Short mmCIF file of C-alpha atoms in Angstrom, two decimals:
data_model
loop_
_atom_site.label_atom_id
_atom_site.label_comp_id
_atom_site.label_asym_id
_atom_site.label_seq_id
_atom_site.Cartn_x
_atom_site.Cartn_y
_atom_site.Cartn_z
CA MET E 243 -39.18 15.94 -23.01
CA ALA E 244 -35.58 15.98 -21.98
CA PRO E 245 -34.80 15.99 -18.09
CA LYS E 246 -33.86 19.42 -16.57
CA ALA E 247 -30.12 19.96 -16.11
CA SER E 248 -30.31 19.69 -12.41
CA LEU E 249 -31.45 16.30 -12.77
CA TYR E 250 -28.35 14.99 -14.53
CA PRO E 251 -26.23 14.70 -11.53
CA VAL E 252 -28.71 12.46 -9.85
CA LEU E 253 -29.34 10.21 -13.05
CA ARG E 254 -25.52 9.88 -13.39
CA GLN E 255 -25.42 8.76 -9.65
CA LEU E 256 -28.20 6.32 -10.27
CA LEU E 257 -26.40 4.88 -13.39
CA LEU E 258 -23.26 4.53 -11.48
CA ALA E 259 -24.84 2.69 -8.64
CA VAL E 260 -26.37 0.23 -11.15
CA LEU E 261 -23.03 -0.26 -12.80
CA LEU E 262 -21.38 -1.00 -9.76
CA PHE E 263 -23.79 -3.20 -8.00
CA LEU E 264 -25.10 -5.19 -10.76
CA GLY E 265 -21.90 -5.27 -12.98
CA PRO E 266 -20.79 -3.08 -16.00
CA ALA E 267 -23.11 -4.22 -18.92
CA GLY E 268 -21.41 -4.84 -22.12
CA PHE E 269 -18.17 -5.84 -20.64
CA CYS E 270 -16.58 -9.43 -20.62
CA ALA E 271 -18.09 -11.53 -17.91
CA GLY E 272 -16.31 -14.15 -15.64
CA HIS E 273 -12.63 -14.14 -14.52
CA ASP E 274 -10.23 -16.94 -13.66
CA TYR E 275 -9.48 -15.46 -10.20
CA GLY E 276 -7.26 -18.53 -9.26
CA ASP E 277 -5.03 -17.78 -12.09
CA ALA E 278 -5.02 -13.91 -11.24
CA LEU E 279 -4.29 -14.94 -7.50
CA ARG E 280 -1.18 -17.03 -8.82
CA LYS E 281 0.11 -14.24 -10.78
CA SER E 282 -0.44 -11.38 -8.23
CA ILE E 283 1.84 -13.46 -5.96
CA LEU E 284 4.30 -14.33 -8.47
CA PHE E 285 4.88 -10.41 -8.97
CA PHE E 286 6.61 -10.37 -5.66
CA GLU E 287 9.29 -12.64 -6.80
CA GLY E 288 10.01 -10.30 -9.55
CA GLN E 289 10.62 -7.45 -6.82
CA ARG E 290 12.98 -9.57 -4.85
CA SER E 291 16.23 -7.86 -3.77
CA GLY E 292 19.21 -9.79 -2.49
CA LYS E 293 20.41 -13.53 -3.05
CA LEU E 294 17.57 -15.25 -4.91
CA PRO E 295 16.58 -18.58 -3.75
CA PRO E 296 16.61 -21.99 -5.67
CA ASP E 297 12.87 -22.02 -6.05
CA GLN E 298 12.85 -18.41 -7.83
CA ARG E 299 10.07 -18.93 -10.54
CA LEU E 300 10.62 -15.42 -12.50
CA LYS E 301 14.03 -16.74 -13.99
CA TRP E 302 14.87 -13.30 -15.88
CA ARG E 303 15.81 -11.92 -12.37
CA ARG E 304 19.04 -12.43 -10.77
CA ASP E 305 20.81 -11.83 -7.70
CA SER E 306 21.08 -7.81 -6.91
CA GLY E 307 21.98 -5.51 -3.87
CA LEU E 308 24.53 -8.03 -2.39
CA ARG E 309 26.37 -5.34 -0.55
CA ASP E 310 23.38 -3.47 0.81
CA GLY E 311 24.25 -2.49 4.36
CA ALA E 312 28.07 -2.50 3.82
CA ASP E 313 28.41 1.28 4.47
CA HIS E 314 27.36 0.52 8.21
CA GLY E 315 28.98 -2.85 8.30
CA VAL E 316 25.68 -4.58 8.57
CA ASP E 317 23.82 -7.22 6.46
CA LEU E 318 20.69 -5.52 4.81
CA THR E 319 20.27 -7.68 1.84
CA GLY E 320 16.99 -9.06 0.91
CA GLY E 321 13.52 -7.30 0.96
CA TYR E 322 11.53 -5.76 -2.07
CA TYR E 323 12.08 -2.91 -4.51
CA ASP E 324 8.82 -1.30 -4.01
CA ALA E 325 8.10 -0.33 -7.51
CA GLY E 326 9.86 0.02 -10.99
CA ASP E 327 13.14 1.45 -9.46
CA ASN E 328 15.91 0.02 -7.43
CA VAL E 329 15.48 1.53 -3.91
CA LYS E 330 14.31 -0.27 -0.93
CA PHE E 331 11.94 2.17 0.67
CA GLY E 332 11.21 0.89 4.29
CA PHE E 333 7.98 2.62 4.73
CA PRO E 334 6.01 1.33 1.93
CA MET E 335 7.61 -2.25 2.26
CA ALA E 336 6.41 -2.39 5.61
CA PHE E 337 2.73 -1.36 4.64
CA THR E 338 3.06 -4.11 1.95
CA THR E 339 3.88 -6.60 4.37
CA THR E 340 1.13 -5.72 6.72
CA LEU E 341 -1.55 -6.04 3.89
CA LEU E 342 -0.07 -9.33 2.82
CA ALA E 343 -0.35 -10.56 6.23
CA TRP E 344 -3.90 -9.25 6.45
CA SER E 345 -4.75 -10.98 3.14
CA ILE E 346 -3.63 -14.26 4.59
CA ILE E 347 -5.23 -13.62 7.99
CA ASP E 348 -8.66 -12.96 6.47
CA PHE E 349 -8.41 -14.89 3.27
CA GLY E 350 -5.66 -17.55 3.59
CA ARG E 351 -8.19 -20.47 3.88
CA ASN E 352 -9.22 -19.52 0.24
CA MET E 353 -5.78 -19.54 -1.23
CA GLY E 354 -5.57 -23.32 -1.89
CA PRO E 355 -2.17 -24.29 -3.29
CA GLU E 356 -1.23 -20.58 -3.42
CA LEU E 357 -1.13 -20.42 0.24
CA ASN E 358 2.47 -21.38 0.56
CA ASN E 359 3.64 -18.93 -2.05
CA ALA E 360 1.92 -16.30 -0.28
CA LEU E 361 3.50 -17.29 3.02
CA LYS E 362 7.00 -17.21 1.23
CA ALA E 363 6.22 -13.51 0.00
CA VAL E 364 5.51 -12.49 3.61
CA LYS E 365 8.59 -14.33 4.95
CA TRP E 366 10.77 -12.69 2.25
CA ALA E 367 9.88 -9.35 3.69
CA THR E 368 9.81 -10.13 7.31
CA ASP E 369 13.25 -11.66 7.18
CA TYR E 370 14.64 -8.13 5.91
CA LEU E 371 12.33 -6.29 8.57
CA LEU E 372 14.17 -8.38 11.17
CA LYS E 373 17.45 -7.21 9.79
CA VAL E 374 16.61 -3.60 9.69
CA THR E 375 15.56 -3.59 13.31
CA ALA E 376 18.11 -5.64 14.73
CA GLU E 377 19.70 -2.87 16.79
CA PRO E 378 17.59 -1.48 19.73
CA ASP E 379 16.18 2.14 19.54
CA SER E 380 17.22 2.30 15.89
CA MET E 381 15.98 1.24 12.52
CA PHE E 382 17.21 1.27 8.99
CA VAL E 383 14.56 2.80 6.83
CA GLN E 384 15.85 2.91 3.28
CA VAL E 385 18.68 1.32 1.10
CA GLY E 386 19.64 3.37 -1.93
CA ASP E 387 20.05 6.92 -2.63
CA ALA E 388 16.79 7.66 -4.46
CA PHE E 389 18.11 10.83 -6.65
CA SER E 390 21.18 8.75 -7.81
CA ASP E 391 18.84 5.69 -8.66
CA HIS E 392 16.07 7.88 -10.46
CA ASN E 393 19.01 9.30 -12.48
CA CYS E 394 19.62 5.87 -14.06
CA TRP E 395 17.62 3.46 -16.00
CA GLU E 396 19.56 0.09 -15.22
CA ARG E 397 18.74 -3.38 -14.06
CA PRO E 398 18.99 -4.22 -10.35
CA GLU E 399 21.57 -6.84 -11.13
CA ASP E 400 23.71 -3.89 -12.76
CA MET E 401 23.17 -1.22 -10.00
CA ASP E 402 26.34 1.12 -9.76
CA THR E 403 24.42 3.92 -7.95
CA LEU E 404 24.88 4.79 -4.31
CA ARG E 405 23.45 2.12 -1.86
CA THR E 406 23.57 4.38 1.09
CA ALA E 407 21.59 3.01 4.10
CA TYR E 408 19.58 5.49 6.12
CA LYS E 409 18.53 5.03 9.57
CA VAL E 410 16.33 6.50 12.37
CA ASP E 411 17.20 6.51 16.08
CA ARG E 412 16.47 8.17 19.40
CA ASN E 413 17.88 11.66 18.16
CA HIS E 414 16.54 11.24 14.72
CA PRO E 415 13.04 9.52 15.23
CA GLY E 416 10.79 7.88 12.81
CA SER E 417 7.47 7.03 14.36
CA ASP E 418 5.55 6.56 11.09
CA VAL E 419 8.08 3.94 9.59
CA ALA E 420 8.66 2.24 12.90
CA GLY E 421 4.92 2.07 13.76
CA GLU E 422 4.04 0.53 10.40
CA THR E 423 7.03 -2.06 10.74
CA ALA E 424 5.65 -3.01 14.31
CA ALA E 425 2.19 -3.47 12.55
CA ALA E 426 3.78 -5.60 9.80
CA LEU E 427 5.79 -7.85 12.36
CA ALA E 428 2.71 -8.37 14.56
CA ALA E 429 0.40 -9.22 11.66
CA ALA E 430 3.07 -11.51 10.24
CA SER E 431 3.25 -13.15 13.89
CA ILE E 432 -0.37 -13.90 13.59
CA VAL E 433 0.11 -15.60 9.97
CA PHE E 434 3.01 -17.86 11.31
CA ARG E 435 1.38 -18.64 14.59
CA SER E 436 0.33 -22.07 13.76
CA ARG E 437 2.98 -22.78 11.13
CA ASP E 438 6.22 -21.95 12.78
CA THR E 439 5.76 -21.21 16.53
CA ALA E 440 9.25 -20.02 17.20
CA TYR E 441 9.54 -17.56 14.33
CA SER E 442 6.00 -16.18 15.13
CA ARG E 443 7.11 -15.54 18.52
CA PHE E 444 10.42 -13.84 17.52
CA LEU E 445 8.33 -11.49 15.18
CA LEU E 446 5.96 -10.54 17.83
CA ASN E 447 8.70 -9.75 20.51
CA ARG E 448 10.40 -7.75 17.73
CA ALA E 449 7.23 -5.89 16.96
CA VAL E 450 6.80 -5.13 20.81
CA ARG E 451 10.42 -3.51 20.92
CA VAL E 452 9.89 -1.69 17.59
CA PHE E 453 6.66 -0.11 18.92
CA GLU E 454 8.10 0.92 22.10
CA PHE E 455 10.82 2.66 20.01
CA ALA E 456 8.15 4.37 18.01
CA ASP E 457 6.11 5.56 20.82
CA LYS E 458 8.87 6.70 23.13
CA HIS E 459 10.88 8.69 20.64
CA ARG E 460 8.08 10.43 18.65
CA GLY E 461 8.56 12.10 15.17
CA ALA E 462 8.09 11.66 11.65
CA TYR E 463 10.93 9.93 9.65
CA SER E 464 10.71 12.61 6.82
CA SER E 465 11.61 15.33 9.42
CA SER E 466 14.65 13.31 10.40
CA LEU E 467 15.72 12.32 6.75
CA ARG E 468 14.04 14.82 4.62
CA LYS E 469 16.73 15.01 1.93
CA ALA E 470 16.83 11.09 1.60
CA VAL E 471 12.91 10.20 1.72
CA CYS E 472 11.28 13.35 0.14
CA PRO E 473 9.59 13.63 -2.15
CA PHE E 474 9.46 9.99 -2.71
CA TYR E 475 7.84 8.53 0.37
CA CYS E 476 7.53 11.70 2.46
CA ASP E 477 4.96 11.43 5.51
CA PHE E 478 2.50 13.83 4.61
CA ASP E 479 -0.20 12.86 7.13
CA GLY E 480 2.03 12.55 10.30
CA TYR E 481 3.08 9.67 12.28
CA GLN E 482 0.28 9.63 14.87
CA ASP E 483 -1.75 7.02 12.58
CA GLU E 484 0.97 4.68 12.58
CA LEU E 485 1.26 4.63 16.30
CA LEU E 486 -2.60 3.61 16.53
CA TRP E 487 -2.08 1.31 13.75
CA GLY E 488 0.78 -0.45 15.40
CA ALA E 489 -1.07 -0.61 18.68
CA ALA E 490 -4.17 -2.07 17.04
CA TRP E 491 -2.03 -5.02 15.35
CA LEU E 492 -0.06 -5.64 18.42
CA HIS E 493 -3.50 -5.87 20.42
CA LYS E 494 -4.71 -8.29 17.82
CA ALA E 495 -1.50 -10.15 17.94
CA SER E 496 -0.91 -10.43 21.52
CA ARG E 497 -4.36 -9.68 23.22
CA ARG E 498 -2.41 -7.65 25.93
CA ARG E 499 -4.50 -5.02 27.70
CA GLU E 500 -1.85 -2.41 27.51
CA TYR E 501 -2.43 -2.07 23.84
CA ARG E 502 -6.14 -1.92 24.15
CA GLU E 503 -5.55 0.85 26.83
CA PHE E 504 -3.11 2.60 24.61
CA ILE E 505 -5.75 2.67 21.78
CA MET E 506 -8.57 3.91 24.01
CA ARG E 507 -6.20 6.42 25.77
CA ASN E 508 -4.81 7.79 22.49
CA GLU E 509 -7.80 7.69 20.16
CA GLU E 510 -8.60 11.35 20.12
CA ILE E 511 -4.93 12.42 20.83
CA LEU E 512 -3.62 10.49 17.71
CA GLY E 513 -6.64 11.53 15.50
CA ALA E 514 -8.35 8.26 14.84
CA GLY E 515 -11.35 10.05 13.06
CA GLU E 516 -9.26 12.20 10.49
CA THR E 517 -9.60 11.54 6.80
CA ILE E 518 -12.01 8.65 7.02
CA ASN E 519 -11.68 7.73 3.26
CA GLU E 520 -7.95 7.43 3.23
CA PHE E 521 -6.13 4.31 3.28
CA GLY E 522 -2.53 3.51 1.87
CA TRP E 523 1.08 3.58 2.78
CA ASP E 524 0.87 7.11 4.37
CA ASN E 525 -2.58 7.01 5.94
CA LYS E 526 -3.92 4.39 8.14
CA HIS E 527 -7.03 5.96 9.53
CA ALA E 528 -9.53 3.94 7.76
CA GLY E 529 -7.63 0.85 8.20
CA ILE E 530 -7.44 1.24 12.06
CA ASN E 531 -11.35 1.67 12.28
CA ILE E 532 -12.03 -1.41 10.07
CA LEU E 533 -9.56 -3.46 11.89
CA ILE E 534 -10.84 -2.48 15.16
CA SER E 535 -14.34 -2.57 14.38
CA LYS E 536 -14.28 -6.16 13.64
CA GLU E 537 -14.16 -7.05 17.47
CA VAL E 538 -17.38 -4.74 17.95
CA ALA E 539 -18.91 -6.56 15.11
CA MET E 540 -18.40 -9.97 16.62
CA GLY E 541 -19.79 -8.64 19.89
CA ARG E 542 -16.49 -8.88 22.00
CA ALA E 543 -15.52 -5.07 22.22
CA ASP E 544 -18.41 -2.59 23.01
CA TYR E 545 -15.45 -0.29 24.19
CA PHE E 546 -14.46 0.18 20.70
CA GLN E 547 -17.84 1.15 19.49
CA SER E 548 -16.49 4.62 18.39
CA PHE E 549 -14.29 2.87 15.96
CA LYS E 550 -17.29 0.77 14.46
CA GLN E 551 -19.10 4.17 13.90
CA ARG E 552 -16.23 5.60 12.19
CA ALA E 553 -15.90 2.41 9.89
CA ASP E 554 -19.57 2.92 8.98
CA ASP E 555 -18.93 6.37 8.06
CA PHE E 556 -16.01 5.32 6.01
CA ILE E 557 -18.05 2.88 4.01
CA CYS E 558 -20.83 5.33 3.36
CA SER E 559 -18.30 7.88 1.81
CA LEU E 560 -17.40 5.25 -0.62
CA LEU E 561 -20.83 4.20 -1.66
CA PRO E 562 -22.41 5.84 -4.80
CA GLY E 563 -26.05 6.81 -4.41
CA THR E 564 -25.64 7.81 -0.72
CA SER E 565 -26.00 11.36 0.63
CA ARG E 566 -22.34 11.69 1.55
CA PRO E 567 -20.07 10.20 -1.04
CA GLN E 568 -16.49 11.65 -1.12
CA ILE E 569 -14.98 9.43 -3.77
CA GLN E 570 -15.36 9.86 -7.54
CA TYR E 571 -15.88 7.09 -9.91
CA SER E 572 -14.87 6.99 -13.67
CA PRO E 573 -17.59 6.48 -16.28
CA GLY E 574 -16.52 3.03 -16.43
CA GLY E 575 -16.91 2.41 -12.61
CA LEU E 576 -13.38 2.57 -11.30
CA LEU E 577 -12.96 4.32 -7.91
CA PHE E 578 -10.87 7.31 -8.40
CA LYS E 579 -8.62 9.65 -6.24
CA THR E 580 -6.60 12.39 -7.54
CA GLY E 581 -2.72 11.92 -7.54
CA GLY E 582 -0.65 9.33 -9.10
CA SER E 583 -0.96 5.58 -9.01
CA ASN E 584 -4.52 5.42 -8.58
CA MET E 585 -4.69 1.48 -8.40
CA GLN E 586 -3.01 1.93 -4.95
CA HIS E 587 -6.38 3.45 -3.75
CA VAL E 588 -8.53 1.06 -5.56
CA THR E 589 -6.96 -2.20 -4.12
CA SER E 590 -6.47 -0.72 -0.62
CA LEU E 591 -10.00 0.74 -0.35
CA SER E 592 -11.63 -2.31 -1.96
CA PHE E 593 -9.92 -4.59 0.43
CA LEU E 594 -11.29 -2.72 3.39
CA ILE E 595 -14.70 -2.78 1.77
CA LEU E 596 -14.64 -6.59 1.32
CA ALA E 597 -13.22 -7.15 4.79
CA TYR E 598 -15.84 -5.10 6.32
CA SER E 599 -18.65 -6.77 4.39
CA ARG E 600 -17.52 -10.14 5.99
CA TYR E 601 -17.38 -8.74 9.60
CA ILE E 602 -20.69 -7.26 9.45
CA SER E 603 -22.18 -10.35 7.63
CA HIS E 604 -21.26 -12.44 10.57
CA SER E 605 -23.36 -10.39 13.00
CA ASN E 606 -26.16 -9.84 10.48
CA LYS E 607 -25.63 -6.08 10.58
CA LEU E 608 -26.09 -3.10 7.94
CA VAL E 609 -24.21 0.06 7.37
CA PRO E 610 -26.66 2.83 7.93
CA CYS E 611 -25.86 5.62 5.39
CA GLY E 612 -28.57 8.37 6.12
CA ARG E 613 -31.96 7.37 4.51
CA VAL E 614 -30.46 4.22 3.11
CA SER E 615 -28.48 1.12 4.55
CA ALA E 616 -25.77 -0.93 2.76
CA THR E 617 -25.93 -4.62 3.07
CA PRO E 618 -22.94 -6.87 3.13
CA ASP E 619 -23.72 -8.22 -0.25
CA GLN E 620 -23.78 -4.76 -1.68
CA LEU E 621 -20.30 -4.16 -0.15
CA ARG E 622 -18.96 -7.47 -1.58
CA LYS E 623 -20.49 -6.37 -5.04
CA LEU E 624 -18.69 -3.07 -4.87
CA ALA E 625 -15.19 -4.69 -4.23
CA LYS E 626 -15.95 -7.33 -6.75
CA SER E 627 -16.58 -4.51 -9.33
CA GLN E 628 -13.19 -3.07 -8.69
CA VAL E 629 -11.40 -6.20 -9.11
CA ASP E 630 -13.38 -7.28 -12.24
CA TYR E 631 -12.32 -3.67 -13.69
CA ILE E 632 -8.64 -4.51 -13.05
CA LEU E 633 -8.96 -7.85 -14.70
CA GLY E 634 -10.60 -6.50 -17.82
CA ASP E 635 -14.15 -5.29 -17.14
CA ASN E 636 -13.61 -1.92 -18.46
CA PRO E 637 -14.21 0.39 -21.34
CA MET E 638 -10.83 -0.41 -22.80
CA ARG E 639 -11.21 -4.12 -22.15
CA MET E 640 -7.75 -4.25 -20.78
CA SER E 641 -6.36 -6.07 -18.00
CA TYR E 642 -4.19 -3.93 -15.94
CA MET E 643 -2.51 -7.05 -14.61
CA VAL E 644 0.46 -7.94 -16.66
CA GLY E 645 0.21 -11.47 -18.02
CA TYR E 646 -3.49 -11.88 -17.32
CA GLY E 647 -6.01 -11.79 -20.13
CA PRO E 648 -5.53 -11.34 -23.75
CA GLN E 649 -4.84 -7.62 -23.50
CA PHE E 650 -2.59 -6.03 -20.81
CA PRO E 651 0.08 -3.30 -20.52
CA HIS E 652 3.37 -4.33 -22.41
CA ARG E 653 5.54 -1.01 -21.68
CA ILE E 654 5.26 -0.82 -17.90
CA HIS E 655 7.65 1.67 -16.08
CA HIS E 656 9.94 -0.82 -14.65
CA ARG E 657 13.66 -1.05 -15.15
CA GLY E 658 14.18 -4.86 -14.90
CA SER E 659 11.27 -5.44 -17.22
CA SER E 660 12.23 -3.26 -19.88
CA ILE E 661 15.81 -3.96 -20.21
CA PRO E 662 16.94 -7.15 -21.64
CA SER E 663 17.83 -9.83 -18.89
CA VAL E 664 21.17 -10.78 -17.74
CA GLY E 665 20.64 -14.17 -19.52
CA ALA E 666 19.77 -12.43 -22.78
CA HIS E 667 22.42 -9.64 -22.34
CA PRO E 668 25.14 -10.86 -19.90
CA SER E 669 27.46 -7.81 -20.26
CA HIS E 670 27.00 -4.92 -17.86
CA ILE E 671 24.55 -2.08 -18.87
CA HIS E 672 25.49 1.16 -17.32
CA CYS E 673 23.50 4.16 -15.93
CA LYS E 674 22.54 6.00 -18.93
CA GLU E 675 22.93 3.24 -21.25
CA GLY E 676 19.52 1.87 -20.28
CA SER E 677 17.90 5.16 -21.54
CA ARG E 678 17.33 3.61 -24.95
CA TYR E 679 15.12 0.88 -23.52
CA TYR E 680 13.13 3.59 -21.36
CA LEU E 681 12.59 5.51 -24.53
CA SER E 682 11.78 2.57 -26.80
CA PRO E 683 8.31 2.11 -28.21
CA ASN E 684 8.94 -1.67 -28.09
CA PRO E 685 7.18 -3.95 -25.48
CA ASN E 686 9.23 -4.87 -22.55
CA PRO E 687 11.32 -8.03 -23.19
CA ASN E 688 10.70 -9.45 -19.60
CA LEU E 689 7.13 -9.93 -18.58
CA LEU E 690 6.83 -8.84 -14.91
CA ILE E 691 3.73 -11.37 -14.44
CA GLY E 692 1.09 -10.37 -12.10
CA ALA E 693 2.18 -6.66 -11.69
CA VAL E 694 -0.72 -4.37 -11.66
CA VAL E 695 0.13 -0.81 -12.91
CA GLY E 696 -1.04 2.53 -11.78
CA GLY E 697 -3.97 2.29 -14.17
CA PRO E 698 -6.13 4.59 -16.39
CA ASN E 699 -7.15 8.17 -15.70
CA ILE E 700 -10.53 9.49 -14.71
CA THR E 701 -11.96 9.04 -18.11
CA ASP E 702 -10.90 5.28 -18.28
CA LYS E 703 -7.88 5.96 -20.80
CA PHE E 704 -4.57 4.42 -20.42
CA PRO E 705 -1.53 5.15 -22.19
CA ASP E 706 0.67 2.04 -22.41
CA SER E 707 3.95 3.97 -22.31
CA ARG E 708 6.78 3.98 -19.64
CA PRO E 709 7.25 7.73 -19.42
CA PHE E 710 3.61 8.01 -18.22
CA PHE E 711 4.86 6.38 -14.80
CA GLN E 712 1.93 7.43 -12.55
CA GLN E 713 -0.26 5.14 -14.87
CA SER E 714 2.36 2.54 -16.12
CA GLU E 715 4.38 1.73 -12.98
CA PRO E 716 3.46 -1.13 -10.79
CA THR E 717 4.13 -1.16 -6.93
CA THR E 718 3.94 -3.70 -4.18
CA TYR E 719 1.45 -2.10 -2.13
CA ILE E 720 -1.03 -2.14 -5.07
CA ASN E 721 -0.66 -6.00 -5.24
CA ALA E 722 -0.64 -6.81 -1.42
CA PRO E 723 -4.37 -6.17 -0.73
CA LEU E 724 -5.48 -7.47 -4.14
CA VAL E 725 -4.01 -10.73 -3.16
CA GLY E 726 -6.58 -11.33 -0.39
CA MET E 727 -9.45 -10.03 -2.52
CA LEU E 728 -8.48 -12.43 -5.59
CA ALA E 729 -8.38 -15.31 -2.91
CA TYR E 730 -11.93 -14.52 -1.72
CA PHE E 731 -13.47 -14.33 -5.29
CA TRP E 732 -11.73 -17.54 -6.33
CA ALA E 733 -13.75 -19.39 -3.53
CA HIS E 734 -16.96 -17.10 -3.95
CA PRO E 735 -17.08 -16.02 -7.75
CA TYR E 736 -20.82 -15.25 -7.41
#
């Protein structure tokens, strides 16, 4: 007899739990996580802006944005293009830097010979963040007019669009981007503490100053600079979470009591418990709870117990088969949130799951989720299932990382990758002249190795097409947390 209709949701949840925790049956097994790690870091070299160094490995890229900051009489060269366009957006770049640094802090010991390249990726970002925060009580938060840039399809080496530099200051606050930048500088100071003491100290001191600016002059940068930053990286969730996030990283980096007291004093005021299943460039709440709860799990900070409780709630909201799931999964087992570029949610949330699994395993703890409890090993398997899906264990048997595996996206939404390189086509390609490459059905001529695209839809389908930018565009903040996870699974593949 066929099961009653009311049982179908229950059966589907059970099947999904099996798929996620035991591995997707019928898909390819085993991955070269070391190769994927190498490529995921190499991707950042393809996103570099400025004067490229002699050891640049992606040779089809050349110098670009060499006059950035000239409109203000300052040097704002360097940093990263965040995605497939040629604007330097400070908010996602700072978040990318924080997650790259966190990847090294937690998983650097597993990176082997790739650790040095990961350090270079962080330093390329922090050198730029030091430039944009050079003036006290102000900060440059974007270089490039996004509307002008998005009206063109041209290589970064050919840019003839507006390179306007935008800043926040005491009268035009930006606590969100400043708080995230403080977090990035503080996290990076931990990364370089035993490797370059002077640089580490400089990063931490700058983080302190930037955080003071963020806290003293409160406001969202998208309110101050709405016409420039919206709708691209508009702050939809407010600046409060970035203040807590910045304080959490400064506490971790400095161990100063003032930051612990700031966190405890502002925990409720700044909404630490809001939207617990969100984590990305715009919303740091889940990351705050996971980061701070490590100290609780280690038995060092019972006064942060409320953050540990919220971290447990966050984990439970992601687990299939629990009484309070808040996240969808595709039929093939991919974590899915509505909106564009789903892989940003997959990698960021999975990173937190993996990090938390390690924190609680050291203290022999479980995550209580109603009538069931999740073990550290279950969390690790859930995170691994997401990484494996990205690398090819999915219904389309496609790796969503360019250059990894036998089948991967060839028509990614990326200007530099899709237009012939300067080496192949030395003459200037103007704004609208690149449109024919955008519309071409041909594969991109330049492989942006390691780039992870926005990914498939809720039914596991993927159109390998540039115009479908929400699915075919790579971003730095997709790759940054993936770096840490690949390092871990390289060392612990089973």
